Short mmCIF file of C-alpha atoms and ligand atoms in Angstrom, two decimals:
data_model
loop_
_atom_site.label_atom_id
_atom_site.label_comp_id
_atom_site.label_asym_id
_atom_site.label_seq_id
_atom_site.Cartn_x
_atom_site.Cartn_y
_atom_site.Cartn_z
CA MET A 4 -54.11 269.30 79.01
CA ALA A 5 -55.00 272.39 81.00
CA SER A 6 -55.26 276.08 80.38
CA TYR A 7 -53.41 278.67 82.49
CA ASP A 8 -52.97 282.43 82.70
CA VAL A 9 -49.26 281.82 83.20
CA ILE A 10 -46.88 278.87 83.09
CA ILE A 11 -43.45 279.33 84.60
CA ILE A 12 -40.63 277.10 83.42
CA GLY A 13 -38.27 276.30 86.27
CA SER A 14 -38.85 276.25 90.04
CA GLY A 15 -35.64 277.89 91.29
CA PRO A 16 -35.84 281.09 93.39
CA GLY A 17 -36.86 283.05 90.27
CA GLY A 18 -39.52 280.59 89.11
CA TYR A 19 -41.12 279.51 92.37
CA VAL A 20 -41.33 283.07 93.73
CA CYS A 21 -42.85 284.24 90.43
CA ALA A 22 -45.39 281.37 90.56
CA ILE A 23 -46.46 282.13 94.12
CA ARG A 24 -46.81 285.86 93.42
CA CYS A 25 -48.79 285.19 90.18
CA ALA A 26 -51.20 282.97 92.12
CA GLN A 27 -51.49 285.54 94.93
CA LEU A 28 -52.41 288.16 92.32
CA GLY A 29 -55.27 285.98 91.05
CA LEU A 30 -53.67 284.36 88.00
CA LYS A 31 -54.22 280.66 87.29
CA THR A 32 -50.65 279.45 87.55
CA ALA A 33 -48.53 276.38 86.89
CA CYS A 34 -44.80 275.84 87.31
CA VAL A 35 -42.89 273.20 85.35
CA GLU A 36 -40.01 271.39 87.06
CA GLY A 37 -38.21 268.29 85.79
CA ARG A 38 -36.12 267.66 88.91
CA GLU A 39 -37.61 265.38 91.53
CA THR A 40 -37.82 268.24 94.00
CA LEU A 41 -38.69 271.93 93.70
CA GLY A 42 -36.26 274.79 94.38
CA GLY A 43 -33.83 274.58 91.46
CA THR A 44 -30.06 274.82 91.78
CA CYS A 45 -30.22 277.09 94.84
CA LEU A 46 -32.13 274.72 97.10
CA ASN A 47 -30.90 271.39 95.71
CA ILE A 48 -27.27 271.85 94.72
CA GLY A 49 -26.33 275.46 95.49
CA CYS A 50 -27.00 278.11 98.13
CA ILE A 51 -28.75 275.94 100.72
CA PRO A 52 -26.54 272.82 100.84
CA SER A 53 -23.38 274.93 100.70
CA LYS A 54 -24.63 277.02 103.61
CA ALA A 55 -25.24 273.86 105.65
CA LEU A 56 -21.62 272.76 105.08
CA LEU A 57 -20.34 276.27 105.76
CA HIS A 58 -22.29 276.39 109.03
CA ALA A 59 -21.13 272.96 110.20
CA THR A 60 -17.48 273.68 109.46
CA GLU A 61 -17.68 277.14 111.01
CA MET A 62 -18.92 275.46 114.21
CA LEU A 63 -15.96 273.06 113.93
CA HIS A 64 -13.57 275.99 113.61
CA GLU A 65 -15.22 277.67 116.61
CA ALA A 66 -14.90 274.53 118.73
CA GLU A 67 -11.27 274.00 117.71
CA HIS A 68 -10.11 277.59 118.12
CA ASN A 69 -12.35 279.52 120.50
CA PHE A 70 -14.08 277.17 122.94
CA SER A 71 -11.16 276.85 125.35
CA LYS A 72 -10.66 280.64 125.28
CA MET A 73 -14.16 280.96 126.76
CA GLY A 74 -13.55 278.34 129.42
CA LEU A 75 -15.36 275.60 127.51
CA ASN A 76 -13.20 272.53 127.77
CA VAL A 77 -14.43 269.75 125.50
CA ASP A 78 -12.67 266.88 123.76
CA ALA A 79 -11.33 267.72 120.31
CA PRO A 80 -14.30 267.53 117.90
CA LYS A 81 -14.32 264.63 115.45
CA VAL A 82 -15.78 264.99 111.99
CA ASP A 83 -18.30 262.37 110.91
CA TRP A 84 -18.44 263.16 107.20
CA SER A 85 -21.44 260.99 106.41
CA ALA A 86 -23.42 262.52 109.31
CA MET A 87 -22.49 265.99 108.06
CA GLN A 88 -23.70 264.99 104.59
CA ALA A 89 -26.95 263.69 106.11
CA TYR A 90 -27.45 267.03 107.91
CA LYS A 91 -26.91 268.81 104.60
CA ASP A 92 -29.37 266.51 102.78
CA ASP A 93 -31.96 266.95 105.53
CA THR A 94 -31.62 270.73 105.21
CA ILE A 95 -32.23 270.45 101.47
CA GLY A 96 -35.28 268.23 102.05
CA GLN A 97 -36.87 270.59 104.55
CA ASN A 98 -36.49 273.50 102.16
CA THR A 99 -37.68 271.77 98.98
CA LYS A 100 -40.72 270.33 100.79
CA GLY A 101 -41.41 273.85 102.06
CA ILE A 102 -41.81 275.06 98.46
CA GLU A 103 -44.13 272.12 97.70
CA PHE A 104 -46.26 273.18 100.67
CA LEU A 105 -46.31 276.80 99.48
CA PHE A 106 -47.37 275.69 95.98
CA LYS A 107 -50.31 273.73 97.44
CA LYS A 108 -51.23 276.59 99.78
CA ASN A 109 -51.26 279.09 96.92
CA LYS A 110 -52.86 276.69 94.39
CA VAL A 111 -49.92 276.62 92.02
CA ASP A 112 -49.94 273.43 89.89
CA TRP A 113 -46.58 271.64 89.66
CA LEU A 114 -46.28 270.19 86.15
CA LYS A 115 -43.65 267.47 86.55
CA GLY A 116 -41.24 267.02 83.65
CA TRP A 117 -39.02 269.06 81.34
CA ALA A 118 -40.73 271.80 79.36
CA SER A 119 -40.43 272.95 75.78
CA ILE A 120 -42.33 275.71 74.00
CA PRO A 121 -43.70 274.41 70.68
CA GLU A 122 -45.28 277.82 69.95
CA ALA A 123 -46.15 281.01 71.85
CA GLY A 124 -49.06 280.25 74.17
CA LYS A 125 -48.21 276.54 74.49
CA VAL A 126 -45.94 274.60 76.85
CA LYS A 127 -45.19 270.92 76.28
CA VAL A 128 -44.39 268.78 79.32
CA GLY A 129 -43.87 265.10 78.52
CA ASP A 130 -46.67 264.16 76.09
CA GLU A 131 -49.02 266.89 77.26
CA VAL A 132 -49.37 270.33 75.75
CA HIS A 133 -50.83 273.03 78.00
CA ASP A 134 -52.20 276.43 77.03
CA ALA A 135 -50.71 279.51 78.68
CA LYS A 136 -51.64 283.15 78.03
CA ASN A 137 -48.13 284.01 79.20
CA ILE A 138 -44.96 281.98 79.69
CA VAL A 139 -42.10 282.92 82.02
CA ILE A 140 -38.76 281.20 81.41
CA ALA A 141 -36.77 280.81 84.64
CA SER A 142 -34.51 277.99 83.50
CA GLY A 143 -31.43 279.11 85.47
CA SER A 144 -27.77 278.35 84.85
CA ASP A 145 -25.25 275.55 84.93
CA SER A 146 -21.52 275.36 85.80
CA ALA A 147 -19.22 276.46 83.01
CA THR A 148 -15.99 274.56 82.46
CA LEU A 149 -12.67 275.47 80.85
CA PRO A 150 -11.18 274.19 77.62
CA GLY A 151 -8.86 271.28 78.46
CA ILE A 152 -10.80 270.30 81.57
CA GLU A 153 -13.47 267.65 81.73
CA ILE A 154 -15.62 267.56 84.84
CA ASP A 155 -16.30 263.95 85.95
CA GLU A 156 -17.85 264.99 89.31
CA GLU A 157 -15.54 262.50 91.07
CA THR A 158 -11.99 263.86 90.86
CA ILE A 159 -12.63 267.02 88.85
CA VAL A 160 -15.83 268.48 90.21
CA SER A 161 -18.14 271.43 89.73
CA SER A 162 -19.90 273.01 92.72
CA THR A 163 -22.42 270.14 92.50
CA GLY A 164 -19.82 267.41 93.01
CA ALA A 165 -18.03 269.50 95.63
CA LEU A 166 -21.10 269.31 97.87
CA SER A 167 -21.07 265.51 97.99
CA LEU A 168 -17.44 264.35 97.90
CA LYS A 169 -17.02 260.73 98.98
CA GLU A 170 -14.36 261.75 101.46
CA ILE A 171 -12.55 264.85 102.66
CA PRO A 172 -9.59 265.37 100.31
CA LYS A 173 -6.05 265.83 101.60
CA LYS A 174 -5.13 268.16 98.74
CA MET A 175 -7.66 270.24 96.89
CA VAL A 176 -7.07 272.63 94.02
CA VAL A 177 -9.74 275.25 93.38
CA ILE A 178 -9.79 276.93 89.98
CA GLY A 179 -11.26 280.43 90.32
CA ALA A 180 -11.21 282.72 93.37
CA GLY A 181 -14.85 283.76 92.91
CA VAL A 182 -17.74 283.14 95.26
CA ILE A 183 -18.05 279.37 94.76
CA GLY A 184 -14.30 278.74 94.90
CA LEU A 185 -13.84 280.63 98.16
CA GLU A 186 -16.98 279.30 99.87
CA MET A 187 -16.31 275.65 99.05
CA GLY A 188 -12.55 276.10 99.47
CA SER A 189 -13.23 277.40 103.02
CA VAL A 190 -15.37 274.37 103.82
CA TYR A 191 -12.61 271.90 102.94
CA ALA A 192 -9.81 274.01 104.41
CA ARG A 193 -11.67 273.97 107.76
CA LEU A 194 -12.06 270.21 107.42
CA GLY A 195 -8.29 269.91 107.18
CA ALA A 196 -7.63 269.83 103.41
CA GLU A 197 -4.65 271.68 101.97
CA VAL A 198 -6.46 274.06 99.63
CA THR A 199 -4.72 275.96 96.82
CA VAL A 200 -6.72 278.46 94.79
CA LEU A 201 -5.57 279.24 91.25
CA GLU A 202 -6.94 282.55 89.98
CA TYR A 203 -6.44 284.12 86.57
CA LEU A 204 -6.73 287.71 87.77
CA ASP A 205 -4.43 289.49 90.23
CA THR A 206 -7.07 289.67 92.97
CA VAL A 207 -9.64 287.40 94.58
CA THR A 208 -13.37 288.08 94.05
CA PRO A 209 -13.23 290.21 90.90
CA GLY A 210 -15.53 293.22 90.95
CA MET A 211 -15.48 293.63 94.73
CA ASP A 212 -14.09 296.71 96.46
CA GLY A 213 -10.28 296.61 96.31
CA GLU A 214 -9.69 297.09 100.05
CA VAL A 215 -12.10 294.27 100.83
CA GLN A 216 -10.38 292.00 98.30
CA LYS A 217 -6.97 292.52 99.93
CA ASN A 218 -8.24 292.10 103.49
CA PHE A 219 -10.30 289.04 102.52
CA GLN A 220 -7.37 287.28 100.88
CA LYS A 221 -5.20 288.01 103.92
CA LEU A 222 -7.78 286.56 106.31
CA LEU A 223 -8.33 283.43 104.21
CA SER A 224 -4.54 282.95 103.95
CA LYS A 225 -4.35 283.17 107.74
CA GLN A 226 -6.89 280.33 107.84
CA GLY A 227 -4.50 278.24 105.76
CA MET A 228 -5.76 278.69 102.19
CA LYS A 229 -3.05 279.21 99.57
CA PHE A 230 -3.46 281.53 96.60
CA VAL A 231 -1.70 281.60 93.25
CA LEU A 232 -2.87 284.76 91.51
CA GLY A 233 -2.25 285.63 87.87
CA ALA A 234 -2.43 281.92 87.03
CA ALA A 235 -4.12 280.92 83.78
CA VAL A 236 -5.19 277.29 84.09
CA GLN A 237 -4.44 275.34 80.93
CA GLY A 238 -5.81 271.91 81.65
CA ALA A 239 -6.13 269.02 84.08
CA GLU A 240 -5.45 265.30 83.75
CA ILE A 241 -6.52 262.40 85.89
CA SER A 242 -4.42 259.33 86.51
CA ASP A 243 -4.97 256.70 89.23
CA GLY A 244 -7.80 258.79 90.67
CA LYS A 245 -5.55 261.84 91.23
CA ALA A 246 -5.41 265.02 89.22
CA LYS A 247 -2.60 267.14 87.85
CA VAL A 248 -3.51 270.73 86.97
CA SER A 249 -1.31 272.75 84.65
CA TYR A 250 -1.24 276.53 84.64
CA LYS A 251 0.76 279.39 83.22
CA LEU A 252 1.88 282.30 85.39
CA LYS A 253 1.06 285.56 83.66
CA LYS A 254 4.05 287.45 85.14
CA ASP A 255 6.73 285.38 83.35
CA GLU A 256 4.78 282.92 81.16
CA SER A 257 6.32 280.04 83.15
CA GLU A 258 4.39 276.76 83.14
CA GLU A 259 3.67 275.00 86.41
CA THR A 260 1.74 271.97 87.58
CA ILE A 261 0.08 271.09 90.86
CA ASP A 262 -1.26 267.72 92.11
CA ALA A 263 -4.59 267.27 93.85
CA ASP A 264 -6.97 264.62 95.14
CA ILE A 265 -9.86 266.84 94.10
CA VAL A 266 -10.06 269.74 91.66
CA LEU A 267 -12.99 272.15 91.95
CA VAL A 268 -13.72 274.08 88.77
CA ALA A 269 -15.37 277.35 89.87
CA THR A 270 -14.88 279.61 86.88
CA GLY A 271 -18.42 280.87 86.46
CA ARG A 272 -21.81 279.68 85.26
CA LYS A 273 -23.66 279.75 81.93
CA PRO A 274 -27.39 280.17 81.19
CA VAL A 275 -29.46 277.01 80.55
CA THR A 276 -31.85 277.33 77.61
CA LYS A 277 -31.24 274.09 75.71
CA GLY A 278 -34.31 272.07 74.80
CA LEU A 279 -36.77 274.94 75.18
CA GLY A 280 -36.99 275.49 71.42
CA LEU A 281 -36.10 279.18 71.61
CA GLU A 282 -34.53 279.41 68.14
CA ASP A 283 -37.61 278.13 66.31
CA LEU A 284 -39.79 280.48 68.33
CA GLY A 285 -37.77 283.60 67.52
CA VAL A 286 -36.74 284.20 71.13
CA GLU A 287 -33.32 285.79 70.70
CA THR A 288 -30.28 285.16 72.88
CA THR A 289 -27.01 287.06 73.23
CA GLU A 290 -23.64 285.60 72.23
CA ARG A 291 -23.20 284.63 75.91
CA GLY A 292 -26.38 282.56 75.66
CA GLN A 293 -28.52 284.90 77.78
CA ILE A 294 -32.14 285.42 76.71
CA LYS A 295 -32.65 289.00 75.52
CA THR A 296 -35.34 290.90 77.44
CA ASP A 297 -36.70 294.44 77.55
CA ASP A 298 -37.14 296.54 80.72
CA HIS A 299 -40.20 294.49 81.66
CA TRP A 300 -38.54 291.08 81.18
CA LYS A 301 -40.35 290.46 77.87
CA THR A 302 -38.32 288.45 75.38
CA THR A 303 -38.28 289.21 71.66
CA LYS A 304 -41.54 287.20 71.38
CA ASP A 305 -44.87 288.51 72.73
CA GLY A 306 -46.27 286.49 75.63
CA ILE A 307 -42.87 285.04 76.59
CA TYR A 308 -40.87 286.50 79.49
CA ALA A 309 -37.57 285.50 81.09
CA ILE A 310 -36.00 286.10 84.50
CA GLY A 311 -33.04 285.08 86.67
CA ASP A 312 -29.74 283.48 85.67
CA CYS A 313 -30.87 282.86 82.05
CA ILE A 314 -30.99 286.63 81.36
CA ALA A 315 -28.41 289.41 81.87
CA GLY A 316 -27.28 290.61 85.30
CA PRO A 317 -25.70 289.06 88.37
CA MET A 318 -26.41 285.35 88.81
CA LEU A 319 -27.90 285.67 92.27
CA ALA A 320 -30.94 283.93 93.74
CA HIS A 321 -32.32 287.14 95.25
CA LYS A 322 -31.99 289.04 91.96
CA ALA A 323 -34.02 286.25 90.32
CA GLU A 324 -36.62 286.39 93.13
CA ASP A 325 -37.06 290.13 92.70
CA GLU A 326 -37.47 289.72 88.96
CA GLY A 327 -39.96 286.89 89.61
CA MET A 328 -42.14 289.12 91.78
CA ALA A 329 -41.83 292.05 89.38
CA VAL A 330 -42.81 290.04 86.29
CA ALA A 331 -45.81 288.60 88.18
CA GLU A 332 -46.95 292.13 88.84
CA VAL A 333 -46.48 293.10 85.19
CA LEU A 334 -48.59 290.08 84.13
CA ALA A 335 -51.28 291.08 86.64
CA GLY A 336 -51.44 294.59 85.15
CA LYS A 337 -49.41 296.25 87.91
CA HIS A 338 -46.05 298.02 87.82
CA GLY A 339 -43.27 295.53 88.51
CA HIS A 340 -39.93 297.12 89.28
CA VAL A 341 -36.42 296.00 90.27
CA ASN A 342 -33.82 298.48 91.47
CA TYR A 343 -30.66 296.95 90.00
CA GLY A 344 -28.56 299.60 91.76
CA VAL A 345 -29.39 298.10 95.17
CA ILE A 346 -28.77 294.37 94.86
CA PRO A 347 -26.57 293.11 97.69
CA SER A 348 -24.01 290.40 97.15
CA VAL A 349 -22.70 288.17 99.92
CA ILE A 350 -19.94 285.60 100.32
CA TYR A 351 -20.76 283.25 103.19
CA THR A 352 -17.23 282.54 104.35
CA HIS A 353 -15.95 283.36 107.82
CA PRO A 354 -15.80 286.27 108.09
CA GLU A 355 -18.60 287.04 105.67
CA VAL A 356 -18.20 289.56 102.89
CA ALA A 357 -21.09 291.71 101.71
CA SER A 358 -21.47 294.64 99.38
CA VAL A 359 -24.09 296.84 97.79
CA GLY A 360 -23.93 299.72 95.36
CA ARG A 361 -20.75 301.03 93.84
CA THR A 362 -17.14 300.27 94.77
CA GLU A 363 -14.50 302.93 95.38
CA GLU A 364 -12.82 301.88 92.13
CA GLN A 365 -16.05 302.43 90.16
CA LEU A 366 -16.60 305.87 91.72
CA LYS A 367 -13.05 306.89 90.83
CA GLN A 368 -13.49 305.65 87.29
CA ASP A 369 -16.80 307.51 86.90
CA GLU A 370 -15.25 310.64 88.47
CA VAL A 371 -17.99 310.84 91.12
CA PRO A 372 -16.91 313.04 94.08
CA TYR A 373 -17.08 310.75 97.10
CA LYS A 374 -15.97 310.35 100.70
CA VAL A 375 -15.21 307.22 102.69
CA GLY A 376 -16.36 306.33 106.20
CA LYS A 377 -14.59 303.28 107.58
CA PHE A 378 -14.85 301.48 110.88
CA SER A 379 -12.93 298.42 112.04
CA PHE A 380 -14.67 295.67 114.00
CA MET A 381 -11.72 296.01 116.42
CA GLY A 382 -13.65 298.97 117.86
CA ASN A 383 -16.86 296.98 118.30
CA GLY A 384 -17.32 295.51 121.77
CA ARG A 385 -19.63 292.70 120.73
CA ALA A 386 -17.24 291.56 117.97
CA LYS A 387 -14.35 291.52 120.43
CA ALA A 388 -16.30 289.42 122.94
CA ASN A 389 -17.17 286.93 120.18
CA PHE A 390 -13.64 286.59 118.70
CA ALA A 391 -15.03 288.18 115.53
CA ALA A 392 -13.13 291.47 115.35
CA ASP A 393 -11.50 290.85 111.93
CA GLY A 394 -12.71 293.14 109.17
CA PHE A 395 -14.41 296.50 108.72
CA VAL A 396 -17.41 298.41 107.41
CA LYS A 397 -16.79 300.88 104.62
CA ILE A 398 -19.46 303.32 103.51
CA LEU A 399 -19.07 305.43 100.39
CA ALA A 400 -21.12 308.62 100.23
CA HIS A 401 -21.35 311.52 97.79
CA ARG A 402 -18.87 314.19 98.87
CA GLU A 403 -21.36 317.05 98.45
CA THR A 404 -24.81 315.56 99.06
CA ASP A 405 -23.77 312.87 101.58
CA ARG A 406 -26.05 310.39 99.73
CA ILE A 407 -24.94 306.78 100.29
CA LEU A 408 -23.47 305.33 97.09
CA GLY A 409 -22.19 301.97 98.29
CA ALA A 410 -21.23 299.87 101.28
CA HIS A 411 -18.69 297.09 101.66
CA ILE A 412 -18.45 294.97 104.76
CA ILE A 413 -16.07 292.21 105.74
CA GLY A 414 -16.78 290.89 109.20
CA PRO A 415 -19.25 289.01 111.41
CA MET A 416 -22.79 288.71 110.00
CA ALA A 417 -21.83 291.01 107.10
CA GLY A 418 -24.52 289.36 104.97
CA ASP A 419 -27.18 290.51 107.43
CA LEU A 420 -25.67 293.89 108.30
CA ILE A 421 -25.63 294.98 104.66
CA HIS A 422 -29.43 295.18 104.52
CA GLU A 423 -29.56 298.19 106.79
CA VAL A 424 -27.61 300.04 104.11
CA CYS A 425 -29.78 298.55 101.34
CA VAL A 426 -32.92 299.97 102.95
CA ALA A 427 -31.18 303.31 103.46
CA MET A 428 -30.17 303.37 99.78
CA GLU A 429 -33.71 302.47 98.66
CA PHE A 430 -34.89 305.58 100.53
CA GLY A 431 -32.12 307.70 99.00
CA ALA A 432 -30.67 308.23 102.48
CA ALA A 433 -27.59 310.26 103.38
CA ALA A 434 -24.83 308.76 105.53
CA GLU A 435 -26.00 311.18 108.22
CA ASP A 436 -29.41 309.45 108.30
CA LEU A 437 -27.71 306.21 109.33
CA ALA A 438 -25.39 308.05 111.70
CA LEU A 439 -28.32 309.72 113.50
CA THR A 440 -30.29 306.48 113.87
CA CYS A 441 -30.01 305.05 117.37
CA HIS A 442 -28.39 301.59 117.23
CA ALA A 443 -28.73 299.14 120.10
CA HIS A 444 -25.61 298.43 122.13
CA PRO A 445 -23.85 296.04 122.04
CA THR A 446 -24.50 294.88 118.46
CA TYR A 447 -22.46 294.33 115.31
CA SER A 448 -24.78 296.91 113.67
CA GLU A 449 -23.08 299.64 115.65
CA ALA A 450 -20.12 299.21 113.30
CA VAL A 451 -22.37 300.27 110.39
CA ARG A 452 -23.45 303.36 112.30
CA GLU A 453 -19.83 304.16 113.19
CA ALA A 454 -18.83 303.92 109.51
CA ALA A 455 -21.68 306.33 108.72
CA LEU A 456 -20.44 308.64 111.50
CA ALA A 457 -16.98 308.43 109.93
CA CYS A 458 -18.47 309.95 106.75
CA GLY A 459 -19.19 313.06 108.84
CA ASP A 460 -17.50 314.34 112.00
CA GLY A 461 -15.90 311.01 112.82
CA ALA A 462 -16.56 307.65 114.45
CA ILE A 463 -16.56 307.49 118.25
CA HIS A 464 -14.74 304.22 118.88
CA SER A 465 -11.79 304.46 116.51
P1 LIG B 12 -17.22 283.85 89.53
O1 LIG B 12 -17.50 284.53 88.24
O2 LIG B 12 -17.66 284.47 90.81
O3 LIG B 12 -15.64 283.55 89.67
C1 LIG B 12 -14.94 282.82 88.71
C2 LIG B 12 -13.46 283.11 88.86
O4 LIG B 12 -12.72 282.20 88.03
C3 LIG B 12 -13.06 284.51 88.44
O5 LIG B 12 -12.33 285.10 89.49
C4 LIG B 12 -12.23 284.29 87.18
O6 LIG B 12 -11.22 285.27 87.01
C5 LIG B 12 -11.63 282.91 87.45
N1 LIG B 12 -11.17 282.19 86.23
C6 LIG B 12 -11.81 282.09 85.05
N2 LIG B 12 -11.06 281.38 84.16
C7 LIG B 12 -9.92 281.00 84.81
C8 LIG B 12 -8.76 280.25 84.43
N3 LIG B 12 -8.60 279.71 83.21
N4 LIG B 12 -7.76 280.06 85.36
C9 LIG B 12 -7.89 280.58 86.61
N5 LIG B 12 -8.98 281.31 87.01
C10 LIG B 12 -9.99 281.51 86.13
O7 LIG B 12 -17.86 282.38 89.35
P2 LIG B 12 -18.27 281.26 90.41
O8 LIG B 12 -17.56 281.43 91.70
O9 LIG B 12 -18.12 279.98 89.65
O10 LIG B 12 -19.81 281.56 90.66
C11 LIG B 12 -20.74 281.48 89.58
C12 LIG B 12 -21.95 282.35 89.82
O11 LIG B 12 -22.71 281.85 90.92
C13 LIG B 12 -21.56 283.78 90.15
O12 LIG B 12 -22.37 284.63 89.40
C14 LIG B 12 -21.86 283.89 91.62
O13 LIG B 12 -22.26 285.20 91.97
C15 LIG B 12 -22.98 282.89 91.83
N6 LIG B 12 -22.92 282.38 93.22
C16 LIG B 12 -23.25 283.23 94.22
C17 LIG B 12 -23.14 282.80 95.53
C18 LIG B 12 -23.50 283.75 96.65
O14 LIG B 12 -24.22 284.70 96.40
N7 LIG B 12 -22.99 283.56 97.86
C19 LIG B 12 -22.68 281.53 95.82
C20 LIG B 12 -22.34 280.70 94.77
C21 LIG B 12 -22.46 281.15 93.46
#
């Protein structure tokens, strides 16, 4: 048994970042993790492994479609699925070991096992009970399923199973056109699977800017993915290792079925809090299972805080990281702060999709006077040279003050380009501030500047 200033439960991006920051701020810190490796869902079965598969298959697509256009004549690439899996696993290993190194460097103790909280100020791990002046719950989330569908991680898989399929399926059905469905659907479509996405709503990626949604669906369709929108999935059955998914079309209530070798259920995630003992402690949760917190991430019990996917807000690793750093500062007597208005979101498909701030639809609904500056990557020399001219940058600014209210990018490196706008928004910048900033030529970033110029007197290259 040991005594700590703070014990963090969970070592995902929320938990491990919080632990490192607590230690850096002079607090005696431990982090509890029951998995064999640190890093939580993101590093082990989420962001990192999916990005490895996305990268590998994007390279495949590049070799198949663009190499010969650049005068690079190579034999048709062959996919070695087990070698690709090994590359993915190696990527995971390098990242999880990196966190272990950072814990040692910063003197964060890793308490191995699953934690429960027998009372405020105490954390039980295995048979040991440790004292903690403060506890931070960063227990993350898990895949949600649908009524009538049982995930066996072999034929009907969640994102976890989808990362380690035994073989590349011929026919894959993806339920849900959200981030996971489209990222993993892209991976298998590029590997040659016939991918059909069933989505309940009438658009892909709910909540994104409408113009981006339409353009994105068009581009993915061009890559061979099929979409059935307005389709409410009713259930799925397995026989002889194959699946049959039934769904109802909202437009005419007709019932349809579709066969698949693999079904990916990507209909959202739910907070994980089971086993922590929250009810007995008086730590309240919402009806969606999220832990209730105040503006400083304190739960309904003194000395217990919560961050990341197990509380309200977007389920994003970087949102959890920011909360982790902020709560560490609060515990160290400083002023932790997260600007929830400037949290980017990225879909790592090809092209990438990225957004920050408000969408045009939200501005209309809130009756905010706005203007739009848009620039197509067709007018960007670098994008043209790299066969990456699909997509656009769209900046939304206040019609009177010119203050940037949101940005939506579909195109090459969108997930990196968006941060220029994030920094601008953090500083309360006007579109003109971006437009007057010299951007190196030739870069993709020039498209962001051109969109900012389009909020004023006009873009140059369109
Ligand atoms: P999501 O909420 O993004 O999308 C789920 C989709 O499933 C929605 O479009 C919804 O309308 C649809 N759906 C729900 N019920 C349905 C039904 N019965 N029939 C047909 N469609 C149905 O969820 P996700 O893609 O599973 O992702 C989960 C979480 O993980 C999200 O919060 C996401 O932001 C996060 N995540 C982020 C990244 C990233 O940042 N790149 C990557 C992976 C996951």
